[in-house]
Tab-separated table of C-alpha atoms in Angstrom:
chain	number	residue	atom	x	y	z
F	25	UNK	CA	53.023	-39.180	-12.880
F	26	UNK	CA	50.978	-37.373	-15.528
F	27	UNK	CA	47.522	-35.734	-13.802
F	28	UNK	CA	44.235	-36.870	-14.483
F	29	UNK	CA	43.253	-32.785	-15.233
F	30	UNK	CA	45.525	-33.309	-18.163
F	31	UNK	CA	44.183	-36.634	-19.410
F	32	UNK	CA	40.958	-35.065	-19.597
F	33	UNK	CA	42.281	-32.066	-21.583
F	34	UNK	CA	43.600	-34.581	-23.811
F	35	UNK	CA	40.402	-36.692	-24.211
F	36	UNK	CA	38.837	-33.420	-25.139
F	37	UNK	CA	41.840	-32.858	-27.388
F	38	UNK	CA	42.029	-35.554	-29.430
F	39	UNK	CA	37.656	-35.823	-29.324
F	40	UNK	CA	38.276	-32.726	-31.078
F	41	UNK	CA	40.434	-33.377	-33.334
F	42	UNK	CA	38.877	-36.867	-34.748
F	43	UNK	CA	35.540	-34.749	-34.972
F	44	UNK	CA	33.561	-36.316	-32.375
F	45	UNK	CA	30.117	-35.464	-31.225
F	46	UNK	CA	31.310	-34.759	-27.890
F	47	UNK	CA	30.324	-31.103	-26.808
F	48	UNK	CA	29.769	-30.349	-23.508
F	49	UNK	CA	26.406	-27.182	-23.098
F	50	UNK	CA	28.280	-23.562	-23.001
F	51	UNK	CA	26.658	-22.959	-19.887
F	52	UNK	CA	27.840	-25.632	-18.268
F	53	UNK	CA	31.487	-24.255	-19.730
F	54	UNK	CA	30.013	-20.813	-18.240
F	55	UNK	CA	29.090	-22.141	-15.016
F	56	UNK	CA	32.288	-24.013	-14.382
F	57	UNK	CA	34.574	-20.867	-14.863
F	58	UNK	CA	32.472	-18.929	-12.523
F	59	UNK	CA	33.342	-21.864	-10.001
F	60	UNK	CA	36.953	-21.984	-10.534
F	61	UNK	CA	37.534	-18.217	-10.201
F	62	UNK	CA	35.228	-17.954	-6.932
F	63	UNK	CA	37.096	-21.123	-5.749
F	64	UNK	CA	40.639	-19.420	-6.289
F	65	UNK	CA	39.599	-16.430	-4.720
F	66	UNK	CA	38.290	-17.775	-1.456
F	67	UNK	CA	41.365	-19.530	-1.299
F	68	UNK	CA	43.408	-16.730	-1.761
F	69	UNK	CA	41.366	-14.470	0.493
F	70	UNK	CA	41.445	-16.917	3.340
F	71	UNK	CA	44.797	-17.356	3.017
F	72	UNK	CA	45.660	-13.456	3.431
F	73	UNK	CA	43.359	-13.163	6.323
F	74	UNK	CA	46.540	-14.933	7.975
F	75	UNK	CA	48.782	-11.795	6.727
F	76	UNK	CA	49.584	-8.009	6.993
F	77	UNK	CA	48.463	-6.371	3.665
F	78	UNK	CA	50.363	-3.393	3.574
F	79	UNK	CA	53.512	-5.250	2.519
F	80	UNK	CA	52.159	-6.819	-0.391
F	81	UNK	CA	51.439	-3.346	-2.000
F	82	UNK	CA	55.328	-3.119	-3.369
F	83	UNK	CA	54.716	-6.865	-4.752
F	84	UNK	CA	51.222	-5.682	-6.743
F	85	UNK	CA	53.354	-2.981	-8.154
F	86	UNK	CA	55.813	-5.713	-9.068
F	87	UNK	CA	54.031	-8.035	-11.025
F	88	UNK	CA	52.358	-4.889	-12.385
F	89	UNK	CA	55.769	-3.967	-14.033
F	90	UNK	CA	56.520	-7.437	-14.719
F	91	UNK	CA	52.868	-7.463	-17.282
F	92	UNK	CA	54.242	-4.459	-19.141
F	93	UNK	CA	57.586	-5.256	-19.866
F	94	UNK	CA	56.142	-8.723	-21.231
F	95	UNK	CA	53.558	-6.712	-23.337
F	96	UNK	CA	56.223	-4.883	-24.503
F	97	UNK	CA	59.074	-7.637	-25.376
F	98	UNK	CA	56.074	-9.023	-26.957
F	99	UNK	CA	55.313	-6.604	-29.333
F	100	UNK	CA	59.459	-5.764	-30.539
F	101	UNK	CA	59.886	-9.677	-31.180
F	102	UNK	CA	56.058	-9.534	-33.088
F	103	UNK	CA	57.100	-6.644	-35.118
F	104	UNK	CA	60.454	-7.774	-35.745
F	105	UNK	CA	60.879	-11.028	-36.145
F	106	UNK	CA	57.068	-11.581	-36.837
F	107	UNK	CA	56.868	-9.119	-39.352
F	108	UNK	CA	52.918	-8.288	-37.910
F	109	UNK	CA	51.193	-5.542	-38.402
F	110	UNK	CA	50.885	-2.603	-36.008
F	111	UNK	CA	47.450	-3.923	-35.056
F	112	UNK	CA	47.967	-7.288	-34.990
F	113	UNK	CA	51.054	-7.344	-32.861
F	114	UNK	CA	49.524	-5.126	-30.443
F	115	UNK	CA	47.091	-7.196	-29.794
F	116	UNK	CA	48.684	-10.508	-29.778
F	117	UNK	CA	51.026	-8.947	-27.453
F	118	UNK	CA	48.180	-7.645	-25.091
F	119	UNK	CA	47.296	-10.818	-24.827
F	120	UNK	CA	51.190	-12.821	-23.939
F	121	UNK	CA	51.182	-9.541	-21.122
F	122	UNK	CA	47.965	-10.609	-19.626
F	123	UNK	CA	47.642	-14.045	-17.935
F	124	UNK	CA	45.104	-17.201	-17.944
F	125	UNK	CA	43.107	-18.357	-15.427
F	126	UNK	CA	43.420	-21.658	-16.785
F	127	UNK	CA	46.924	-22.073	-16.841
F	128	UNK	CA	47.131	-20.694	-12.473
F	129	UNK	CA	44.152	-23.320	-11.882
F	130	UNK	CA	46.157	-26.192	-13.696
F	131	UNK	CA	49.611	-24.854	-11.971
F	132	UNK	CA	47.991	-24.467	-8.892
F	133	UNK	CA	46.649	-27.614	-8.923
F	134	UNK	CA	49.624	-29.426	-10.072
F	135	UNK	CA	51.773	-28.041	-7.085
F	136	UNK	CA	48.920	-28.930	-4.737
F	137	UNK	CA	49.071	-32.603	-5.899
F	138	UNK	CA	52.607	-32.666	-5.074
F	139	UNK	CA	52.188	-30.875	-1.619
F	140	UNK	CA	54.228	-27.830	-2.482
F	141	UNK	CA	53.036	-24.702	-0.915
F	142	UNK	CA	52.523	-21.254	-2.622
F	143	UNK	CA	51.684	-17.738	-1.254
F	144	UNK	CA	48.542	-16.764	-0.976
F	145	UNK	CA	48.682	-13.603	-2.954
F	146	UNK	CA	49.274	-15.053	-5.789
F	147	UNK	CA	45.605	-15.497	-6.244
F	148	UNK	CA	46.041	-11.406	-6.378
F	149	UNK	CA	48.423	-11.453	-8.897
F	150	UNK	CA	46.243	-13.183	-10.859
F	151	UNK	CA	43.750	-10.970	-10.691
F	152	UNK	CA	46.220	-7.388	-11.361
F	153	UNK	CA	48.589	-8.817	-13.970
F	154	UNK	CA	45.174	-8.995	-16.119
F	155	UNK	CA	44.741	-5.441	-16.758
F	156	UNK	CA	47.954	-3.788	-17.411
F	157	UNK	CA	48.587	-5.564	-20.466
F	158	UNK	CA	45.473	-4.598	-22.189
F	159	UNK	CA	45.964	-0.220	-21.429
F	160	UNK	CA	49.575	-1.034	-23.013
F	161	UNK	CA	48.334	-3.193	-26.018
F	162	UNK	CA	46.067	0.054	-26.946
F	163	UNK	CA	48.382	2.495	-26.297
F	164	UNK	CA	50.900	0.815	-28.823
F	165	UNK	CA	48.142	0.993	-31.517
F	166	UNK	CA	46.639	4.309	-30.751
F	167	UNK	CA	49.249	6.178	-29.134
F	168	UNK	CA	47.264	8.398	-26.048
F	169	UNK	CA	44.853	9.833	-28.087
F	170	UNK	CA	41.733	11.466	-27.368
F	171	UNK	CA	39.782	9.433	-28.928
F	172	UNK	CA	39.730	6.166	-26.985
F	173	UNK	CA	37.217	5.685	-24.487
F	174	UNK	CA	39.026	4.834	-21.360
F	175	UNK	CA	36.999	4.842	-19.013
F	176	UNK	CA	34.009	2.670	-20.749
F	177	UNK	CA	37.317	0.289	-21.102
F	178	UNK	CA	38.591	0.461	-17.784
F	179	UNK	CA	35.289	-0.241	-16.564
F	180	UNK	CA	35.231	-3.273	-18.988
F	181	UNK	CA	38.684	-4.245	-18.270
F	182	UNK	CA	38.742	-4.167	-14.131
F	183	UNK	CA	35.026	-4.851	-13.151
F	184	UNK	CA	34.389	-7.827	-16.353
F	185	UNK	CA	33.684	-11.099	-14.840
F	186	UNK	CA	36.692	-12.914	-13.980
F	187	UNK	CA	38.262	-9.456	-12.123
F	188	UNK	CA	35.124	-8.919	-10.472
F	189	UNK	CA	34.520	-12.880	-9.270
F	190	UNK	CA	38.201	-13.612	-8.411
F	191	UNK	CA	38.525	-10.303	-6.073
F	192	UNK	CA	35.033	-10.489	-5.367
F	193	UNK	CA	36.020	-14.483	-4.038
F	194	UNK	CA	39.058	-12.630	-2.304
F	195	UNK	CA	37.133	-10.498	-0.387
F	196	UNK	CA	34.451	-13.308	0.702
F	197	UNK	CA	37.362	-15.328	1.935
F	198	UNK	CA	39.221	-12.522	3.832
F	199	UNK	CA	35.622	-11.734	5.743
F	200	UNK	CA	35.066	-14.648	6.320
F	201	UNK	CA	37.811	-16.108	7.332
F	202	UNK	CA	38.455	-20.085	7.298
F	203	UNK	CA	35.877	-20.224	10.257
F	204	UNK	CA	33.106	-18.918	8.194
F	205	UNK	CA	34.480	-20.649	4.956
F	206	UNK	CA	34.692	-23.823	6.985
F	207	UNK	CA	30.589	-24.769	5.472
F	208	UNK	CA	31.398	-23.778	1.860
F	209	UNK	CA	34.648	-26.414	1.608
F	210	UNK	CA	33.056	-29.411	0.370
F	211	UNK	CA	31.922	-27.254	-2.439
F	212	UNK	CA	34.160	-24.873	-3.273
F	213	UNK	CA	37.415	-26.670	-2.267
F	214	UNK	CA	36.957	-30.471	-2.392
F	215	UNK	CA	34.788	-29.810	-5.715
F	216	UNK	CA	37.911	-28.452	-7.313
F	217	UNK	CA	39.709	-30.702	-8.858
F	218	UNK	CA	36.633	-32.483	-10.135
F	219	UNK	CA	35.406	-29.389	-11.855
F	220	UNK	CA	39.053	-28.494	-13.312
F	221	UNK	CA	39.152	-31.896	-14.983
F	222	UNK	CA	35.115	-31.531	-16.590
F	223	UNK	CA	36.661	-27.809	-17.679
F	224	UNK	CA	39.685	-29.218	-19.008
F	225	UNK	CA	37.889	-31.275	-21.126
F	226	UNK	CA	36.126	-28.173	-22.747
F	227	UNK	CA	39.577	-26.847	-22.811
F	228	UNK	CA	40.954	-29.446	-25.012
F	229	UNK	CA	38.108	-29.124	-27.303
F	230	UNK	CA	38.347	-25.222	-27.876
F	231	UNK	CA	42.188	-26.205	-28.415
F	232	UNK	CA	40.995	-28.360	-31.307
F	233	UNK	CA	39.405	-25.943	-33.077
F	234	UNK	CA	42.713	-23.759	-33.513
F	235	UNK	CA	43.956	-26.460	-35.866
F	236	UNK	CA	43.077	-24.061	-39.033
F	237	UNK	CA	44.157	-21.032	-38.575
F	238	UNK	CA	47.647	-22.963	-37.463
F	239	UNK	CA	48.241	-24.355	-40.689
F	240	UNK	CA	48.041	-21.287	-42.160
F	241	UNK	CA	50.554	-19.138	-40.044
F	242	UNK	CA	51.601	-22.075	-38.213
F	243	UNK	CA	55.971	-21.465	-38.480
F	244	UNK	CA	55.122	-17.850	-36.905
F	245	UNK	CA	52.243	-19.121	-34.184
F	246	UNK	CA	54.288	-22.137	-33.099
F	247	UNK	CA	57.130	-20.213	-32.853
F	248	UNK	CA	55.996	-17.476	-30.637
F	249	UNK	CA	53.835	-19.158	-28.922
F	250	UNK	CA	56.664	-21.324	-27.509
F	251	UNK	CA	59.440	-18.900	-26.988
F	252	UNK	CA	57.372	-16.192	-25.635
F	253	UNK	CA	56.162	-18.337	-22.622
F	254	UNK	CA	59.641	-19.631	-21.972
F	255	UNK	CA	60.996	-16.238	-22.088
F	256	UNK	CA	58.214	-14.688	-19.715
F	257	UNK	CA	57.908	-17.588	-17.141
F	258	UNK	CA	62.378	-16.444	-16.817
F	259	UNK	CA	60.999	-13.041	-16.589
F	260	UNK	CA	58.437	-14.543	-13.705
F	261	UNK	CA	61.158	-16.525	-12.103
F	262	UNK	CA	63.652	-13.485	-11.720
F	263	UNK	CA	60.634	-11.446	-10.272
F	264	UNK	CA	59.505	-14.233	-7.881
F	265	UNK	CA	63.451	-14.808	-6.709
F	266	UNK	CA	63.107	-10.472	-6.247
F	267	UNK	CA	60.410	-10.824	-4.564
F	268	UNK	CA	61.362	-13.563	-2.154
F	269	UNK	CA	58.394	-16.110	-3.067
F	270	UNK	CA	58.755	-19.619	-2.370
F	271	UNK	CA	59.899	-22.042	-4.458
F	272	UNK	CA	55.887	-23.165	-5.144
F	273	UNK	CA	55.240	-19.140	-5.021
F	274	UNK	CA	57.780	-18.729	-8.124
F	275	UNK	CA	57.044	-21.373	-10.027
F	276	UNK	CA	53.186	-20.634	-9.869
F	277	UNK	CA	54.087	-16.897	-10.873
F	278	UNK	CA	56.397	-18.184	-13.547
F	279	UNK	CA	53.523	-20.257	-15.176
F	280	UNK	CA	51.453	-17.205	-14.591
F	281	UNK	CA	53.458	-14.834	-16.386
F	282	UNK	CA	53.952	-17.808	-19.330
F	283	UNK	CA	50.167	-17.730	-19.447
F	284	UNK	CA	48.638	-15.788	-21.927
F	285	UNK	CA	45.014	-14.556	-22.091
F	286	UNK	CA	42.045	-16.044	-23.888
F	287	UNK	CA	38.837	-14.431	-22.113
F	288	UNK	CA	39.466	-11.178	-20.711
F	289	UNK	CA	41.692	-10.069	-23.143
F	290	UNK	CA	40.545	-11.031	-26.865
F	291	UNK	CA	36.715	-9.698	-25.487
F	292	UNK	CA	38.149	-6.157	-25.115
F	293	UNK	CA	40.640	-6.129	-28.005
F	294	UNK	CA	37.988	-6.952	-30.315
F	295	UNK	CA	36.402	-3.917	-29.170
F	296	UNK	CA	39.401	-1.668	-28.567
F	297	UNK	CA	41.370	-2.554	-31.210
F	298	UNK	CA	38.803	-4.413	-33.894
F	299	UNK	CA	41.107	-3.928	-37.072
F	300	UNK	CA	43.001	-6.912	-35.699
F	301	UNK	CA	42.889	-10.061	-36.579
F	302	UNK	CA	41.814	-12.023	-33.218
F	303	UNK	CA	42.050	-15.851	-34.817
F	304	UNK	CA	45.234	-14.759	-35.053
F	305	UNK	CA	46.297	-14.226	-31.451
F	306	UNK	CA	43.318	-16.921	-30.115
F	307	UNK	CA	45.207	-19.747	-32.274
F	308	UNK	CA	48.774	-18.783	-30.550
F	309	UNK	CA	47.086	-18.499	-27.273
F	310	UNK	CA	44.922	-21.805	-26.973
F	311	UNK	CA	46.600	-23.850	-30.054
F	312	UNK	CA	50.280	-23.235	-28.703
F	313	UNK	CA	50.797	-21.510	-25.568
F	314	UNK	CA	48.052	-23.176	-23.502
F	315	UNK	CA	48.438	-26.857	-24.043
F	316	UNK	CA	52.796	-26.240	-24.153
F	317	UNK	CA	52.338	-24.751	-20.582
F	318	UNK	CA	50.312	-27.697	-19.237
F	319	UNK	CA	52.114	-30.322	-20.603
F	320	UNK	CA	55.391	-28.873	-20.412
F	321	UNK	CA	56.004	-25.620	-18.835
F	322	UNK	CA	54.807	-26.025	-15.020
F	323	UNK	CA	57.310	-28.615	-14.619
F	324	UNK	CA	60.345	-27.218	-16.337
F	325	UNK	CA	59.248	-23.700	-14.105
F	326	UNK	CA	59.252	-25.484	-11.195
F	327	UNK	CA	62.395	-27.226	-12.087
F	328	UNK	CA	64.062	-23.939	-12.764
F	329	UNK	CA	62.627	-22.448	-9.647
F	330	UNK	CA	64.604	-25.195	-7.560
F	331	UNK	CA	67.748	-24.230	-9.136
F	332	UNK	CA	67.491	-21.058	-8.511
F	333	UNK	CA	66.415	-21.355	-4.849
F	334	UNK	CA	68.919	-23.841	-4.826
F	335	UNK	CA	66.811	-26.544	-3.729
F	336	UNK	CA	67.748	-30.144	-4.459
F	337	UNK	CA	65.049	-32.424	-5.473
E	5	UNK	CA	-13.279	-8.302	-39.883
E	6	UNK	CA	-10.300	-7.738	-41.571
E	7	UNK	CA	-7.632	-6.716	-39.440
E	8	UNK	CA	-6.263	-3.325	-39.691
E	9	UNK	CA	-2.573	-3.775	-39.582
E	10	UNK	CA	0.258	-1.266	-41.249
E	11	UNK	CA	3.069	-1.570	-42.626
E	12	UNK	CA	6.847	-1.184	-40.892
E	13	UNK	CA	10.287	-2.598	-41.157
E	14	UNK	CA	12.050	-5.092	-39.936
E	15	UNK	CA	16.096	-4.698	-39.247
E	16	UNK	CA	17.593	-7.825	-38.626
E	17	UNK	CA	21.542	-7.961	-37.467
E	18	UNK	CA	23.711	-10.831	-37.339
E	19	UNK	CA	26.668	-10.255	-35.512
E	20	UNK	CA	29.621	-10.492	-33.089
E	21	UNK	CA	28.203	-11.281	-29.608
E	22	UNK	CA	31.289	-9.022	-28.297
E	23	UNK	CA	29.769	-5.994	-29.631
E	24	UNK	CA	26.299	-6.341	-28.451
E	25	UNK	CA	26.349	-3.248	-25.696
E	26	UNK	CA	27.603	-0.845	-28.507
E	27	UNK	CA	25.218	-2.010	-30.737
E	28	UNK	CA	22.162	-1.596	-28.099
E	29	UNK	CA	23.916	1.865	-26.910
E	30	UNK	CA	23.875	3.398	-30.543
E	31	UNK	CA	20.184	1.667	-31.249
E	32	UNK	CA	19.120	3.579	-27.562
E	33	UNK	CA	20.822	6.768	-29.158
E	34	UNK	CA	19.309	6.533	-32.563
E	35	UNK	CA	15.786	6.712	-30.965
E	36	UNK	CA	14.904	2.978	-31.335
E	37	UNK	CA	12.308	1.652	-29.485
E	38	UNK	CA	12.451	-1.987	-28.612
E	39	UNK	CA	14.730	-5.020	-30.051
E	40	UNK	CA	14.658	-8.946	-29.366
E	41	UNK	CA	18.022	-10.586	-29.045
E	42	UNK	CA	18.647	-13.936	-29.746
E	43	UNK	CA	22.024	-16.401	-29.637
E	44	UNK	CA	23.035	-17.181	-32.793
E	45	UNK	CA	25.291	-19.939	-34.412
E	46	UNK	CA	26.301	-20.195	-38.055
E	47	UNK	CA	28.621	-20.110	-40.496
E	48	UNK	CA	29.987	-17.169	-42.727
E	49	UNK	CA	33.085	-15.486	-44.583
E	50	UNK	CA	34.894	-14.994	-40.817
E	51	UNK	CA	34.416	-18.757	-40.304
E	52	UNK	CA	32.323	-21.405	-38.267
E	53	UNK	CA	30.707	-19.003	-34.984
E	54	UNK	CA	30.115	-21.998	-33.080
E	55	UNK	CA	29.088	-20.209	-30.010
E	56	UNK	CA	30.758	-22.873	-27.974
E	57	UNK	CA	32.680	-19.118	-26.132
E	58	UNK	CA	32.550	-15.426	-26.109
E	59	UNK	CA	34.682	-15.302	-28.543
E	60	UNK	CA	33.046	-16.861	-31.206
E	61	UNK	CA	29.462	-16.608	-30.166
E	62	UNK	CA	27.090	-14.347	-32.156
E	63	UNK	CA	23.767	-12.835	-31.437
E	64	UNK	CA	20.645	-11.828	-33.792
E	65	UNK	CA	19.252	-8.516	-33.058
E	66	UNK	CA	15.662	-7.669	-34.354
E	67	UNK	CA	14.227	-4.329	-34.221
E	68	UNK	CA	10.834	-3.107	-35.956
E	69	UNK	CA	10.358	0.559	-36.882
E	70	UNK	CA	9.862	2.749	-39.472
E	71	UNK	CA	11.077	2.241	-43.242
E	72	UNK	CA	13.144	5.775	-42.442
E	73	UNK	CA	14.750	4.300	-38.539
E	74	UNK	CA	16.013	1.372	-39.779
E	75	UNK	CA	17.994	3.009	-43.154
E	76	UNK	CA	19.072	5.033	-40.496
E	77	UNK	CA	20.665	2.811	-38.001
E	78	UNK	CA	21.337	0.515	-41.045
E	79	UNK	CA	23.910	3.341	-42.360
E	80	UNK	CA	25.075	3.716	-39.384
E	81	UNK	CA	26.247	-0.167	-38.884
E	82	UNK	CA	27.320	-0.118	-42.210
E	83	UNK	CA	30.160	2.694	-41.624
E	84	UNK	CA	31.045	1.895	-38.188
E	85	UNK	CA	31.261	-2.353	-38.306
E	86	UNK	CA	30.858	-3.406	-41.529
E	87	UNK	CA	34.511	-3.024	-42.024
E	88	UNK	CA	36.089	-5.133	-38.852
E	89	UNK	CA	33.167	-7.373	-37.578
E	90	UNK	CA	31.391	-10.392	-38.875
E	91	UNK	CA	28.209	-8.640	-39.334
E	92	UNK	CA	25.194	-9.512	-41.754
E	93	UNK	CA	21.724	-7.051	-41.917
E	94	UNK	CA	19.234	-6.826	-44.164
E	95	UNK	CA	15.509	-5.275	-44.206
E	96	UNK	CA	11.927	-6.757	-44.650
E	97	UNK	CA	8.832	-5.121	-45.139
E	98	UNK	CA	6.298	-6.346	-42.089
E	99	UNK	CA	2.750	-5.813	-41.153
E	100	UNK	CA	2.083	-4.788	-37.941
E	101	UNK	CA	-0.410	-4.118	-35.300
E	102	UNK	CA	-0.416	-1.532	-32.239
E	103	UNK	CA	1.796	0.816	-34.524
E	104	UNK	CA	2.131	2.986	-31.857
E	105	UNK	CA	4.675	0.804	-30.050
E	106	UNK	CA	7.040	0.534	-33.598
């Protein structure tokens, strides 16, 4: 059973690629993410209304970890193997270390459909693995010097818009508590999957555009961009099976460390580190990475995630 | 009646939308005045800015002043983003009124 959220990615897809006139108005595109964050974040809050939050401290600190060591595997294979500049690997790797919003509403949605349950927090993972990723992608260009500006780019990095509408969603839905959510659900909850398909479609059409720069650098791009997500969804398996998640919980943080940035991240690179190229990292990110996890990754991490639970389908 | 108008410069900036607060944080610093900002979409050397997402949306800054502010900031844009952004400026003469405002 393929989903209809991915049919419309591919309508948008392949309108793309045959150079139609379809184009949907960027504020629609603008309005829709706002929804999809808010939605994921009242979900997640209500969820851990239901929970003690000290525990999940250790866990934040987890998938914490879990963002730099991909950021940092990232960068060796880049520089390595990739032969990239200093710059350009940095970046690019910033952005395999962070994760896509995206990719959780598509996994999310895909284990939903299929009635398997995932923890709540990992609507908070979401929202933490973001930032370590891009602090380590500057460091490995700049070193710690003096002269970056961290605090005008922590304040960019942790209070930007998806940070400050997913925990700002979180908090809503932890006040509020499914009592006082219970009016906003035919919007925010039953709305869902309609809005995920209409962004999808945008999705598929931003994924069109990549075609270019792809058949430039397209042996190095392809490449990466389908290794490294393979490599960090076993990293996000090992720390969901550590962490004692679910099998829903691991594969949804396996597709979320696969994920790779294309908002958050490229936005504050370009400012951070602007001597590097950032077609080249968008093209891996939405031209590879994205549509490969969609189509192909969420199943073969939840497939994984079974055998390692030990869970027969 | 003729009207009595006098003469100042326009700088006009096409650029990255991602660097629009620095830009309007080193305009503030420089001393300028007022500016109009507008979305832009084009094409250039860096490629088709379709303005479709952040990333490759760009923005048209406008600022009148004096011949002297806009070399100014003009030198200044030219050393600091010239190098790594897609960023086009030029200058025009104008004729103004209310000079006190520019």
């Amino acid at each position: 059973m393929i989903d209809a959220v991915i049919l419309f990615f591919l309508l948008g897809l392949a309108g793309g690629l045959v150079r139609s006139e379809l184009k949907l108005p960027p504020s629609l595109y603008e309005a829709l993410t706002v929804f999809l964050l808010l939605s994921i974040g009242l979900k997640g809050g209500e969820g851990l209304a239901k929970q003690a939050l000290v525990p999940l401290l250790p866990q934040l600190g987890a998938v914490m970890v879990l963002g730099v060591l991909q950021t940092l595997i990232a960068f060796g294979l880049l520089r390595l193997a990739g032969r990239l500049g200093r710059a350009d690997a940095a970046s690019m790797a910033a952005h395999y270390g962070s994760v896509s919003v995206a990719t959780f509403a598509v996994g999310a949605n895909w284990l939903v459909t299929r009635n398997i349950e995932f923890e709540p927090q990992l609507a908070i993972f979401l929202a933490v693995m973001e930032v370590p990723a891009i602090m380590v992608g500057i460091v490995l260009v700049r070193g710690v010097s003096k002269e970056t500006n961290w605090r005008a780019l922590g304040h960019e990095t942790l209070l930007g818009k998806g940070v400050t509408l997913l925990l700002g969603g979180m908090a809503i839905g932890w006040a509020a508590g499914p009592e006082g959510l219970a009016p906003l659900k035919p919007f925010f909850y039953d709305l869902f999957k309609g809005a995920l398909a209409l962004f999808m479609l945008e999705m598929g059409l931003i994924v069109s555009r990549q075609t270019d720069e792809l058949r430039q650098r397209g042996v190095l791009l392809v490449s990466f961009g389908v290794l490294m997500p393979l490599l960090s969804g076993l990293l996000g398996l090992g720390c969901g099976l550590l962490l004692n998640l679910s099998v829903g919980g691991m594969t949804l943080l396996a597709t979320l460390a696969a994920s790779a940035s294309y908002i958050a991240v490229p936005a504050t690179m370009r400012l951070a580190v602007p001597e590097a190229n950032p077609s080249l990292s968008l093209a891996a990110v939405l031209g590879v990475t994205f549509p490969f996890n969609i189509l192909v990754g969420i199943p073969v991490y939840h497939w994984l995630a079974m055998q390692l639970a030990g869970v027969t389908p | 009646m003729t009207l009595q108008t006098e003469k100042r410069t326009v700088l006009t900036v096409i650029t990255e939308s991602a660097i629009e607060k620095n830009l309007l944080r080193d305009l503030k610093q420089m001393g300028v005045r007022g500016y109009t900002i507008v979305d832009a979409r084009g094409q250039g050397s860096r490629g088709v800015r379709t303005a479709a997402m952040d990333e490759s949306a760009n923005i048209r800054i406008e600022v009148i002043c004096t011949r002297a502010m806009a070399e100014k900031v003009l030198e200044d844009f030219l050393a600091r983003y010239y190098d790594n952004f897609a960023m086009v400026a030029y200058l025009q003469d104008v004729e103004i009124i209310r000079p006190h405002k520019f």
